[in-house]
Amino acid sequence: MAITTNPIIELEQEHLVQSYKRPPFVLTHGKGVKLYDSEGKAYTDWVAGIAVNALGYADSGLTAALQEAAGGLVHTSNLYFTSPQAELAGMLAEKSFADRVFLSNSGTEANEGAIKFARKVAKDSGHPDKTKIVAFSHAFHGRTMGALALTPKEKYQAPFQPLLPDVEIVEFNDAAAAEAAIDDRTCAVFVEPVQGEGGIHPATTEFLQALRRLCDQHNALLIFDEIQCGLGRTGTLWAYEQSGITPDIMTLAKPLAGGLPAGAILTTEKVASHIHPGDHGTTFGGGPFVTSVACYIVDRISQPEFLEHVTEVGNYLVDRLSEINSPLIVEVRGRGLMVGMELSIDVAPIIEAGYEHGLLMVNAGTNVIRFVPPLVIDRPHVDELVDALTAILAEQGEQING
Ligand SMILES: *Cc1c(COP(=O)(O)O)cnc(C)c1O
């Protein structure tokens, strides 16, 4: 795309650490599933701030919840009791396998906390060398030194070695490989029930059930990272519900507080009984402003009609994407509104062409277009997407074939 002279883009390029690559427009506002740039161009949003904006933009209920929360306490620290934090923990526990909740500020921080919880439980068991963590190929658990060690991508890890030691990476969805790796030295097994960044790969039910059995056998904690796939994204409130088993710990973040930064560690009484004052903490985590908005989000997303809509539109999305007749398409896969379209080519030019067609899309790895829209997206948006993608793929196919 043309080099732009937009002053906002110039300012960004002068003063921000250049850790992000961005398309040349500036987003200014949104309504429903549409975002608008400073030139007034509309984009249908298939990204949702990377699976964050579950209710889309300018949702009247969320706006009211934000306004009400803004009139109350914003921050008090975790030195004191405040009500929204306790209410949120109560809601999350009531709606899940968990008994207790620790609130953080982001996904990677929730995973760091989960690593610490697993280490503490293992230390308390009297086995000082029970420190190994097992994670899987294509996993994404975050960018901090512990979570990054569980994210086996050369480009992300190599410049920052050494990372957290004693991590073993095993082939995803391979129960036999997991069985060979998980042993009595293993304190935790981290897995995304549906892998997000790594390419939208759902774990099979048999694989998750095998992990549950192996963790029980070796006294390791089974930790589900539902930061992207949890909270309604796959059509059930929690992705684990579709596997017939429950984890010992589940981490959440992305949509939890309607776009405000928030993460959570959900766990059982058995695990939480090892965590005492001083073992873990955060200045901002669980603040009253963020958690009162999160209460609103969790309540909205957990309505049965809301979740049915996700399943219904998600199935429609997979069906319609599967109908596109292009030799570039390798596979369409996913659960609910967490869908990937794998191509035989790099998807970057497809995503760029999408901007011209008024579509925001994001990749998951080199070859997969990832669709993680606001959960309120509807069938007509799917039809519009499929028409545009059909045209874009045809153009790209022609360019490739000369
Ligand atoms: C986004 C993501 C993270 C990291 O969350 P941040 O809030 O960006 O730190 C971890 N795990 C999964 C599965 C994610 O999708």
JSON list of C-alpha atoms in Angstrom, two decimals, residues 44-260:
[
{"chain": "A", "resi": 44, "resn": "THR", "atom": "CA", "xyz": [-16.23, -5.36, 9.05]},
{"chain": "A", "resi": 45, "resn": "ASP", "atom": "CA", "xyz": [-14.21, -6.67, 11.95]},
{"chain": "A", "resi": 46, "resn": "TRP", "atom": "CA", "xyz": [-13.22, -10.34, 11.86]},
{"chain": "A", "resi": 47, "resn": "VAL", "atom": "CA", "xyz": [-10.48, -9.76, 14.44]},
{"chain": "A", "resi": 48, "resn": "ALA", "atom": "CA", "xyz": [-12.24, -8.12, 17.42]},
{"chain": "A", "resi": 49, "resn": "GLY", "atom": "CA", "xyz": [-9.01, -6.78, 18.85]},
{"chain": "A", "resi": 50, "resn": "ILE", "atom": "CA", "xyz": [-7.69, -10.38, 18.72]},
{"chain": "A", "resi": 51, "resn": "ALA", "atom": "CA", "xyz": [-10.69, -12.20, 20.19]},
{"chain": "A", "resi": 52, "resn": "VAL", "atom": "CA", "xyz": [-11.26, -9.49, 22.79]},
{"chain": "A", "resi": 53, "resn": "ASN", "atom": "CA", "xyz": [-14.26, -7.39, 21.76]},
{"chain": "A", "resi": 54, "resn": "ALA", "atom": "CA", "xyz": [-16.91, -10.06, 22.17]},
{"chain": "A", "resi": 55, "resn": "LEU", "atom": "CA", "xyz": [-19.78, -7.55, 22.19]},
{"chain": "A", "resi": 56, "resn": "GLY", "atom": "CA", "xyz": [-18.45, -5.51, 19.28]},
{"chain": "A", "resi": 57, "resn": "TYR", "atom": "CA", "xyz": [-18.33, -1.72, 19.47]},
{"chain": "A", "resi": 58, "resn": "ALA", "atom": "CA", "xyz": [-20.52, 0.85, 21.22]},
{"chain": "A", "resi": 59, "resn": "ASP", "atom": "CA", "xyz": [-22.67, -1.87, 22.77]},
{"chain": "A", "resi": 60, "resn": "SER", "atom": "CA", "xyz": [-25.20, 0.05, 24.85]},
{"chain": "A", "resi": 61, "resn": "GLY", "atom": "CA", "xyz": [-25.08, -2.36, 27.80]},
{"chain": "A", "resi": 62, "resn": "LEU", "atom": "CA", "xyz": [-21.29, -2.38, 27.92]},
{"chain": "A", "resi": 63, "resn": "THR", "atom": "CA", "xyz": [-21.17, 1.42, 27.61]},
{"chain": "A", "resi": 64, "resn": "ALA", "atom": "CA", "xyz": [-23.57, 1.73, 30.54]},
{"chain": "A", "resi": 65, "resn": "ALA", "atom": "CA", "xyz": [-21.49, -0.75, 32.59]},
{"chain": "A", "resi": 66, "resn": "LEU", "atom": "CA", "xyz": [-18.32, 1.23, 31.82]},
{"chain": "A", "resi": 67, "resn": "GLN", "atom": "CA", "xyz": [-19.99, 4.50, 32.77]},
{"chain": "A", "resi": 68, "resn": "GLU", "atom": "CA", "xyz": [-21.35, 3.11, 36.01]},
{"chain": "A", "resi": 69, "resn": "ALA", "atom": "CA", "xyz": [-17.96, 1.59, 36.88]},
{"chain": "A", "resi": 70, "resn": "ALA", "atom": "CA", "xyz": [-16.24, 4.90, 36.10]},
{"chain": "A", "resi": 71, "resn": "GLY", "atom": "CA", "xyz": [-18.43, 6.59, 38.71]},
{"chain": "A", "resi": 72, "resn": "GLY", "atom": "CA", "xyz": [-17.15, 4.19, 41.37]},
{"chain": "A", "resi": 73, "resn": "LEU", "atom": "CA", "xyz": [-13.72, 3.32, 42.69]},
{"chain": "A", "resi": 74, "resn": "VAL", "atom": "CA", "xyz": [-11.10, 2.79, 40.01]},
{"chain": "A", "resi": 75, "resn": "HIS", "atom": "CA", "xyz": [-8.23, 1.38, 42.07]},
{"chain": "A", "resi": 76, "resn": "THR", "atom": "CA", "xyz": [-7.56, 0.58, 45.70]},
{"chain": "A", "resi": 77, "resn": "SER", "atom": "CA", "xyz": [-4.81, -2.11, 45.43]},
{"chain": "A", "resi": 78, "resn": "ASN", "atom": "CA", "xyz": [-5.16, -5.61, 46.79]},
{"chain": "A", "resi": 79, "resn": "LEU", "atom": "CA", "xyz": [-4.51, -4.39, 50.32]},
{"chain": "A", "resi": 80, "resn": "TYR", "atom": "CA", "xyz": [-8.25, -3.86, 50.81]},
{"chain": "A", "resi": 81, "resn": "PHE", "atom": "CA", "xyz": [-11.59, -5.56, 50.22]},
{"chain": "A", "resi": 82, "resn": "THR", "atom": "CA", "xyz": [-13.73, -4.20, 47.38]},
{"chain": "A", "resi": 83, "resn": "SER", "atom": "CA", "xyz": [-16.97, -5.71, 46.15]},
{"chain": "A", "resi": 84, "resn": "PRO", "atom": "CA", "xyz": [-16.65, -6.11, 42.32]},
{"chain": "A", "resi": 85, "resn": "GLN", "atom": "CA", "xyz": [-13.57, -8.35, 42.65]},
{"chain": "A", "resi": 86, "resn": "ALA", "atom": "CA", "xyz": [-15.36, -10.69, 45.05]},
{"chain": "A", "resi": 87, "resn": "GLU", "atom": "CA", "xyz": [-18.48, -10.70, 42.86]},
{"chain": "A", "resi": 88, "resn": "LEU", "atom": "CA", "xyz": [-16.48, -11.54, 39.73]},
{"chain": "A", "resi": 89, "resn": "ALA", "atom": "CA", "xyz": [-14.66, -14.40, 41.47]},
{"chain": "A", "resi": 90, "resn": "GLY", "atom": "CA", "xyz": [-18.00, -15.71, 42.74]},
{"chain": "A", "resi": 91, "resn": "MET", "atom": "CA", "xyz": [-19.50, -15.61, 39.22]},
{"chain": "A", "resi": 92, "resn": "LEU", "atom": "CA", "xyz": [-16.52, -17.32, 37.60]},
{"chain": "A", "resi": 93, "resn": "ALA", "atom": "CA", "xyz": [-16.46, -20.05, 40.24]},
{"chain": "A", "resi": 94, "resn": "GLU", "atom": "CA", "xyz": [-20.19, -20.60, 40.03]},
{"chain": "A", "resi": 95, "resn": "LYS", "atom": "CA", "xyz": [-20.09, -20.95, 36.24]},
{"chain": "A", "resi": 96, "resn": "SER", "atom": "CA", "xyz": [-17.02, -23.23, 35.99]},
{"chain": "A", "resi": 97, "resn": "PHE", "atom": "CA", "xyz": [-15.20, -26.19, 37.55]},
{"chain": "A", "resi": 98, "resn": "ALA", "atom": "CA", "xyz": [-13.25, -23.78, 39.74]},
{"chain": "A", "resi": 99, "resn": "ASP", "atom": "CA", "xyz": [-13.55, -23.00, 43.43]},
{"chain": "A", "resi": 100, "resn": "ARG", "atom": "CA", "xyz": [-11.18, -20.03, 43.54]},
{"chain": "A", "resi": 101, "resn": "VAL", "atom": "CA", "xyz": [-9.87, -17.24, 41.32]},
{"chain": "A", "resi": 102, "resn": "PHE", "atom": "CA", "xyz": [-6.73, -15.10, 41.17]},
{"chain": "A", "resi": 103, "resn": "LEU", "atom": "CA", "xyz": [-7.10, -11.91, 39.10]},
{"chain": "A", "resi": 104, "resn": "SER", "atom": "CA", "xyz": [-4.29, -10.56, 36.92]},
{"chain": "A", "resi": 105, "resn": "ASN", "atom": "CA", "xyz": [-3.93, -7.92, 34.21]},
{"chain": "A", "resi": 106, "resn": "SER", "atom": "CA", "xyz": [-3.26, -9.95, 31.09]},
{"chain": "A", "resi": 107, "resn": "GLY", "atom": "CA", "xyz": [-3.07, -13.41, 29.63]},
{"chain": "A", "resi": 108, "resn": "THR", "atom": "CA", "xyz": [0.64, -13.90, 29.91]},
{"chain": "A", "resi": 109, "resn": "GLU", "atom": "CA", "xyz": [0.49, -12.83, 33.55]},
{"chain": "A", "resi": 110, "resn": "ALA", "atom": "CA", "xyz": [-2.26, -15.35, 34.23]},
{"chain": "A", "resi": 111, "resn": "ASN", "atom": "CA", "xyz": [-0.01, -18.06, 32.77]},
{"chain": "A", "resi": 112, "resn": "GLU", "atom": "CA", "xyz": [3.00, -16.88, 34.80]},
{"chain": "A", "resi": 113, "resn": "GLY", "atom": "CA", "xyz": [0.84, -17.15, 37.91]},
{"chain": "A", "resi": 114, "resn": "ALA", "atom": "CA", "xyz": [-0.30, -20.63, 36.88]},
{"chain": "A", "resi": 115, "resn": "ILE", "atom": "CA", "xyz": [3.35, -21.70, 36.48]},
{"chain": "A", "resi": 116, "resn": "LYS", "atom": "CA", "xyz": [4.06, -20.44, 39.99]},
{"chain": "A", "resi": 117, "resn": "PHE", "atom": "CA", "xyz": [1.02, -22.22, 41.41]},
{"chain": "A", "resi": 118, "resn": "ALA", "atom": "CA", "xyz": [2.14, -25.49, 39.80]},
{"chain": "A", "resi": 119, "resn": "ARG", "atom": "CA", "xyz": [5.68, -25.10, 41.13]},
{"chain": "A", "resi": 120, "resn": "LYS", "atom": "CA", "xyz": [4.35, -24.35, 44.63]},
{"chain": "A", "resi": 121, "resn": "VAL", "atom": "CA", "xyz": [2.02, -27.37, 44.68]},
{"chain": "A", "resi": 122, "resn": "ALA", "atom": "CA", "xyz": [4.91, -29.58, 43.55]},
{"chain": "A", "resi": 123, "resn": "LYS", "atom": "CA", "xyz": [7.36, -28.13, 46.13]},
{"chain": "A", "resi": 124, "resn": "ASP", "atom": "CA", "xyz": [4.79, -28.70, 48.88]},
{"chain": "A", "resi": 125, "resn": "SER", "atom": "CA", "xyz": [4.53, -32.35, 47.83]},
{"chain": "A", "resi": 126, "resn": "GLY", "atom": "CA", "xyz": [8.12, -32.80, 49.04]},
{"chain": "A", "resi": 127, "resn": "HIS", "atom": "CA", "xyz": [9.67, -33.52, 45.63]},
{"chain": "A", "resi": 128, "resn": "PRO", "atom": "CA", "xyz": [12.13, -30.67, 44.98]},
{"chain": "A", "resi": 129, "resn": "ASP", "atom": "CA", "xyz": [12.95, -31.88, 41.46]},
{"chain": "A", "resi": 130, "resn": "LYS", "atom": "CA", "xyz": [9.28, -31.95, 40.34]},
{"chain": "A", "resi": 131, "resn": "THR", "atom": "CA", "xyz": [9.76, -28.86, 38.19]},
{"chain": "A", "resi": 132, "resn": "LYS", "atom": "CA", "xyz": [9.24, -29.98, 34.59]},
{"chain": "A", "resi": 133, "resn": "ILE", "atom": "CA", "xyz": [6.50, -28.39, 32.49]},
{"chain": "A", "resi": 134, "resn": "VAL", "atom": "CA", "xyz": [5.13, -30.02, 29.35]},
{"chain": "A", "resi": 135, "resn": "ALA", "atom": "CA", "xyz": [3.66, -27.86, 26.55]},
{"chain": "A", "resi": 136, "resn": "PHE", "atom": "CA", "xyz": [2.91, -28.50, 22.88]},
{"chain": "A", "resi": 137, "resn": "SER", "atom": "CA", "xyz": [4.00, -27.68, 19.36]},
{"chain": "A", "resi": 138, "resn": "HIS", "atom": "CA", "xyz": [2.28, -24.58, 17.89]},
{"chain": "A", "resi": 139, "resn": "ALA", "atom": "CA", "xyz": [1.29, -23.43, 21.39]},
{"chain": "A", "resi": 140, "resn": "PHE", "atom": "CA", "xyz": [1.06, -19.77, 22.33]},
{"chain": "A", "resi": 141, "resn": "HIS", "atom": "CA", "xyz": [1.04, -18.94, 26.03]},
{"chain": "A", "resi": 142, "resn": "GLY", "atom": "CA", "xyz": [2.47, -15.41, 26.06]},
{"chain": "A", "resi": 143, "resn": "ARG", "atom": "CA", "xyz": [5.58, -13.25, 25.82]},
{"chain": "A", "resi": 144, "resn": "THR", "atom": "CA", "xyz": [7.07, -13.12, 29.33]},
{"chain": "A", "resi": 145, "resn": "MET", "atom": "CA", "xyz": [10.02, -15.32, 30.23]},
{"chain": "A", "resi": 146, "resn": "GLY", "atom": "CA", "xyz": [7.99, -18.17, 31.72]},
{"chain": "A", "resi": 147, "resn": "ALA", "atom": "CA", "xyz": [5.06, -18.13, 29.29]},
{"chain": "A", "resi": 148, "resn": "LEU", "atom": "CA", "xyz": [7.48, -17.61, 26.38]},
{"chain": "A", "resi": 149, "resn": "ALA", "atom": "CA", "xyz": [9.32, -20.79, 27.34]},
{"chain": "A", "resi": 150, "resn": "LEU", "atom": "CA", "xyz": [6.01, -22.62, 26.70]},
{"chain": "A", "resi": 151, "resn": "THR", "atom": "CA", "xyz": [5.61, -20.91, 23.30]},
{"chain": "A", "resi": 152, "resn": "PRO", "atom": "CA", "xyz": [7.84, -22.94, 20.99]},
{"chain": "A", "resi": 153, "resn": "LYS", "atom": "CA", "xyz": [8.36, -20.48, 18.17]},
{"chain": "A", "resi": 154, "resn": "GLU", "atom": "CA", "xyz": [11.97, -19.84, 17.19]},
{"chain": "A", "resi": 155, "resn": "LYS", "atom": "CA", "xyz": [11.34, -16.22, 16.15]},
{"chain": "A", "resi": 156, "resn": "TYR", "atom": "CA", "xyz": [9.72, -15.39, 19.50]},
{"chain": "A", "resi": 157, "resn": "GLN", "atom": "CA", "xyz": [12.19, -17.28, 21.70]},
{"chain": "A", "resi": 158, "resn": "ALA", "atom": "CA", "xyz": [15.65, -17.20, 20.15]},
{"chain": "A", "resi": 159, "resn": "PRO", "atom": "CA", "xyz": [16.65, -13.56, 20.89]},
{"chain": "A", "resi": 160, "resn": "PHE", "atom": "CA", "xyz": [15.70, -13.88, 24.55]},
{"chain": "A", "resi": 161, "resn": "GLN", "atom": "CA", "xyz": [17.34, -17.13, 25.65]},
{"chain": "A", "resi": 162, "resn": "PRO", "atom": "CA", "xyz": [17.80, -18.38, 28.29]},
{"chain": "A", "resi": 163, "resn": "LEU", "atom": "CA", "xyz": [14.14, -18.72, 29.20]},
{"chain": "A", "resi": 164, "resn": "LEU", "atom": "CA", "xyz": [12.51, -20.69, 32.02]},
{"chain": "A", "resi": 165, "resn": "PRO", "atom": "CA", "xyz": [14.32, -24.06, 32.05]},
{"chain": "A", "resi": 166, "resn": "ASP", "atom": "CA", "xyz": [12.91, -27.57, 32.34]},
{"chain": "A", "resi": 167, "resn": "VAL", "atom": "CA", "xyz": [10.22, -27.23, 29.68]},
{"chain": "A", "resi": 168, "resn": "GLU", "atom": "CA", "xyz": [9.55, -30.10, 27.29]},
{"chain": "A", "resi": 169, "resn": "ILE", "atom": "CA", "xyz": [7.68, -29.46, 24.05]},
{"chain": "A", "resi": 170, "resn": "VAL", "atom": "CA", "xyz": [5.65, -32.37, 22.69]},
{"chain": "A", "resi": 171, "resn": "GLU", "atom": "CA", "xyz": [3.74, -32.85, 19.42]},
{"chain": "A", "resi": 172, "resn": "PHE", "atom": "CA", "xyz": [0.19, -31.45, 19.81]},
{"chain": "A", "resi": 173, "resn": "ASN", "atom": "CA", "xyz": [-2.66, -33.99, 19.60]},
{"chain": "A", "resi": 174, "resn": "ASP", "atom": "CA", "xyz": [-0.23, -36.91, 19.94]},
{"chain": "A", "resi": 175, "resn": "ALA", "atom": "CA", "xyz": [-1.27, -38.83, 23.06]},
{"chain": "A", "resi": 176, "resn": "ALA", "atom": "CA", "xyz": [1.58, -41.34, 22.76]},
{"chain": "A", "resi": 177, "resn": "ALA", "atom": "CA", "xyz": [4.18, -38.55, 22.67]},
{"chain": "A", "resi": 178, "resn": "ALA", "atom": "CA", "xyz": [2.52, -36.96, 25.71]},
{"chain": "A", "resi": 179, "resn": "GLU", "atom": "CA", "xyz": [2.62, -40.28, 27.52]},
{"chain": "A", "resi": 180, "resn": "ALA", "atom": "CA", "xyz": [6.36, -40.55, 26.85]},
{"chain": "A", "resi": 181, "resn": "ALA", "atom": "CA", "xyz": [7.00, -37.01, 28.14]},
{"chain": "A", "resi": 182, "resn": "ILE", "atom": "CA", "xyz": [4.75, -36.71, 31.20]},
{"chain": "A", "resi": 183, "resn": "ASP", "atom": "CA", "xyz": [6.45, -38.34, 34.19]},
{"chain": "A", "resi": 184, "resn": "ASP", "atom": "CA", "xyz": [6.77, -38.00, 37.95]},
{"chain": "A", "resi": 185, "resn": "ARG", "atom": "CA", "xyz": [9.04, -34.96, 37.52]},
{"chain": "A", "resi": 186, "resn": "THR", "atom": "CA", "xyz": [6.25, -33.13, 35.65]},
{"chain": "A", "resi": 187, "resn": "CYS", "atom": "CA", "xyz": [4.52, -30.47, 37.74]},
{"chain": "A", "resi": 188, "resn": "ALA", "atom": "CA", "xyz": [2.25, -29.12, 35.00]},
{"chain": "A", "resi": 189, "resn": "VAL", "atom": "CA", "xyz": [0.96, -29.69, 31.49]},
{"chain": "A", "resi": 190, "resn": "PHE", "atom": "CA", "xyz": [-0.14, -26.56, 29.62]},
{"chain": "A", "resi": 191, "resn": "VAL", "atom": "CA", "xyz": [-2.53, -26.86, 26.69]},
{"chain": "A", "resi": 192, "resn": "GLU", "atom": "CA", "xyz": [-4.93, -24.69, 24.69]},
{"chain": "A", "resi": 193, "resn": "PRO", "atom": "CA", "xyz": [-8.11, -26.72, 24.05]},
{"chain": "A", "resi": 194, "resn": "VAL", "atom": "CA", "xyz": [-8.23, -24.85, 20.74]},
{"chain": "A", "resi": 195, "resn": "GLN", "atom": "CA", "xyz": [-4.86, -23.41, 19.73]},
{"chain": "A", "resi": 196, "resn": "GLY", "atom": "CA", "xyz": [-5.18, -19.79, 18.59]},
{"chain": "A", "resi": 197, "resn": "GLU", "atom": "CA", "xyz": [-2.01, -18.01, 17.42]},
{"chain": "A", "resi": 198, "resn": "GLY", "atom": "CA", "xyz": [-0.48, -21.33, 16.36]},
{"chain": "A", "resi": 199, "resn": "GLY", "atom": "CA", "xyz": [-3.01, -21.81, 13.55]},
{"chain": "A", "resi": 200, "resn": "ILE", "atom": "CA", "xyz": [-6.51, -22.61, 14.99]},
{"chain": "A", "resi": 201, "resn": "HIS", "atom": "CA", "xyz": [-5.94, -26.26, 15.84]},
{"chain": "A", "resi": 202, "resn": "PRO", "atom": "CA", "xyz": [-8.63, -27.85, 18.05]},
{"chain": "A", "resi": 203, "resn": "ALA", "atom": "CA", "xyz": [-7.34, -30.50, 20.45]},
{"chain": "A", "resi": 204, "resn": "THR", "atom": "CA", "xyz": [-9.09, -33.82, 20.00]},
{"chain": "A", "resi": 205, "resn": "THR", "atom": "CA", "xyz": [-11.27, -35.06, 22.86]},
{"chain": "A", "resi": 206, "resn": "GLU", "atom": "CA", "xyz": [-9.13, -38.22, 23.10]},
{"chain": "A", "resi": 207, "resn": "PHE", "atom": "CA", "xyz": [-5.97, -36.12, 23.45]},
{"chain": "A", "resi": 208, "resn": "LEU", "atom": "CA", "xyz": [-7.38, -33.95, 26.26]},
{"chain": "A", "resi": 209, "resn": "GLN", "atom": "CA", "xyz": [-8.73, -37.02, 28.02]},
{"chain": "A", "resi": 210, "resn": "ALA", "atom": "CA", "xyz": [-5.33, -38.70, 27.74]},
{"chain": "A", "resi": 211, "resn": "LEU", "atom": "CA", "xyz": [-3.68, -35.61, 29.26]},
{"chain": "A", "resi": 212, "resn": "ARG", "atom": "CA", "xyz": [-6.16, -35.72, 32.15]},
{"chain": "A", "resi": 213, "resn": "ARG", "atom": "CA", "xyz": [-5.35, -39.37, 32.79]},
{"chain": "A", "resi": 214, "resn": "LEU", "atom": "CA", "xyz": [-1.56, -38.83, 32.55]},
{"chain": "A", "resi": 215, "resn": "CYS", "atom": "CA", "xyz": [-1.67, -35.81, 34.89]},
{"chain": "A", "resi": 216, "resn": "ASP", "atom": "CA", "xyz": [-3.65, -37.81, 37.45]},
{"chain": "A", "resi": 217, "resn": "GLN", "atom": "CA", "xyz": [-1.25, -40.72, 37.14]},
{"chain": "A", "resi": 218, "resn": "HIS", "atom": "CA", "xyz": [1.84, -38.51, 37.72]},
{"chain": "A", "resi": 219, "resn": "ASN", "atom": "CA", "xyz": [0.38, -35.92, 40.11]},
{"chain": "A", "resi": 220, "resn": "ALA", "atom": "CA", "xyz": [0.84, -33.09, 37.62]},
{"chain": "A", "resi": 221, "resn": "LEU", "atom": "CA", "xyz": [-1.55, -30.18, 37.19]},
{"chain": "A", "resi": 222, "resn": "LEU", "atom": "CA", "xyz": [-3.50, -30.02, 33.94]},
{"chain": "A", "resi": 223, "resn": "ILE", "atom": "CA", "xyz": [-3.62, -26.37, 32.94]},
{"chain": "A", "resi": 224, "resn": "PHE", "atom": "CA", "xyz": [-5.96, -25.21, 30.19]},
{"chain": "A", "resi": 225, "resn": "ASP", "atom": "CA", "xyz": [-5.07, -21.91, 28.59]},
{"chain": "A", "resi": 226, "resn": "GLU", "atom": "CA", "xyz": [-8.52, -20.63, 27.58]},
{"chain": "A", "resi": 227, "resn": "ILE", "atom": "CA", "xyz": [-7.29, -17.08, 27.15]},
{"chain": "A", "resi": 228, "resn": "GLN", "atom": "CA", "xyz": [-8.44, -17.08, 23.52]},
{"chain": "A", "resi": 229, "resn": "CYS", "atom": "CA", "xyz": [-10.88, -20.01, 23.32]},
{"chain": "A", "resi": 230, "resn": "GLY", "atom": "CA", "xyz": [-12.69, -19.46, 26.62]},
{"chain": "A", "resi": 231, "resn": "LEU", "atom": "CA", "xyz": [-15.63, -17.21, 27.52]},
{"chain": "A", "resi": 232, "resn": "GLY", "atom": "CA", "xyz": [-18.03, -18.22, 24.78]},
{"chain": "A", "resi": 233, "resn": "ARG", "atom": "CA", "xyz": [-15.67, -18.12, 21.80]},
{"chain": "A", "resi": 234, "resn": "THR", "atom": "CA", "xyz": [-16.23, -21.80, 20.89]},
{"chain": "A", "resi": 235, "resn": "GLY", "atom": "CA", "xyz": [-19.99, -21.80, 21.54]},
{"chain": "A", "resi": 236, "resn": "THR", "atom": "CA", "xyz": [-19.84, -23.10, 25.10]},
{"chain": "A", "resi": 237, "resn": "LEU", "atom": "CA", "xyz": [-18.87, -20.80, 27.96]},
{"chain": "A", "resi": 238, "resn": "TRP", "atom": "CA", "xyz": [-15.66, -22.80, 28.41]},
{"chain": "A", "resi": 239, "resn": "ALA", "atom": "CA", "xyz": [-13.93, -24.81, 25.70]},
{"chain": "A", "resi": 240, "resn": "TYR", "atom": "CA", "xyz": [-13.22, -27.62, 28.20]},
{"chain": "A", "resi": 241, "resn": "GLU", "atom": "CA", "xyz": [-16.95, -28.36, 28.41]},
{"chain": "A", "resi": 242, "resn": "GLN", "atom": "CA", "xyz": [-16.68, -29.99, 24.97]},
{"chain": "A", "resi": 243, "resn": "SER", "atom": "CA", "xyz": [-14.04, -32.47, 26.18]},
{"chain": "A", "resi": 244, "resn": "GLY", "atom": "CA", "xyz": [-15.88, -34.16, 29.05]},
{"chain": "A", "resi": 245, "resn": "ILE", "atom": "CA", "xyz": [-13.05, -33.41, 31.49]},
{"chain": "A", "resi": 246, "resn": "THR", "atom": "CA", "xyz": [-12.01, -30.50, 33.70]},
{"chain": "A", "resi": 247, "resn": "PRO", "atom": "CA", "xyz": [-8.54, -29.03, 34.23]},
{"chain": "A", "resi": 248, "resn": "ASP", "atom": "CA", "xyz": [-6.91, -28.21, 37.57]},
{"chain": "A", "resi": 249, "resn": "ILE", "atom": "CA", "xyz": [-6.25, -24.64, 36.46]},
{"chain": "A", "resi": 250, "resn": "MET", "atom": "CA", "xyz": [-7.73, -22.55, 33.65]},
{"chain": "A", "resi": 251, "resn": "THR", "atom": "CA", "xyz": [-6.37, -19.19, 32.56]},
{"chain": "A", "resi": 252, "resn": "LEU", "atom": "CA", "xyz": [-8.53, -16.47, 31.01]},
{"chain": "A", "resi": 253, "resn": "ALA", "atom": "CA", "xyz": [-7.99, -13.01, 29.64]},
{"chain": "A", "resi": 254, "resn": "LYS", "atom": "CA", "xyz": [-8.81, -11.60, 26.21]},
{"chain": "A", "resi": 255, "resn": "PRO", "atom": "CA", "xyz": [-12.58, -10.85, 26.34]},
{"chain": "A", "resi": 256, "resn": "LEU", "atom": "CA", "xyz": [-12.87, -10.89, 30.12]},
{"chain": "A", "resi": 257, "resn": "ALA", "atom": "CA", "xyz": [-13.32, -7.17, 30.79]},
{"chain": "A", "resi": 258, "resn": "GLY", "atom": "CA", "xyz": [-14.73, -5.87, 27.50]},
{"chain": "A", "resi": 259, "resn": "GLY", "atom": "CA", "xyz": [-11.39, -4.56, 26.21]},
{"chain": "A", "resi": 260, "resn": "LEU", "atom": "CA", "xyz": [-9.98, -3.39, 29.54]}
]
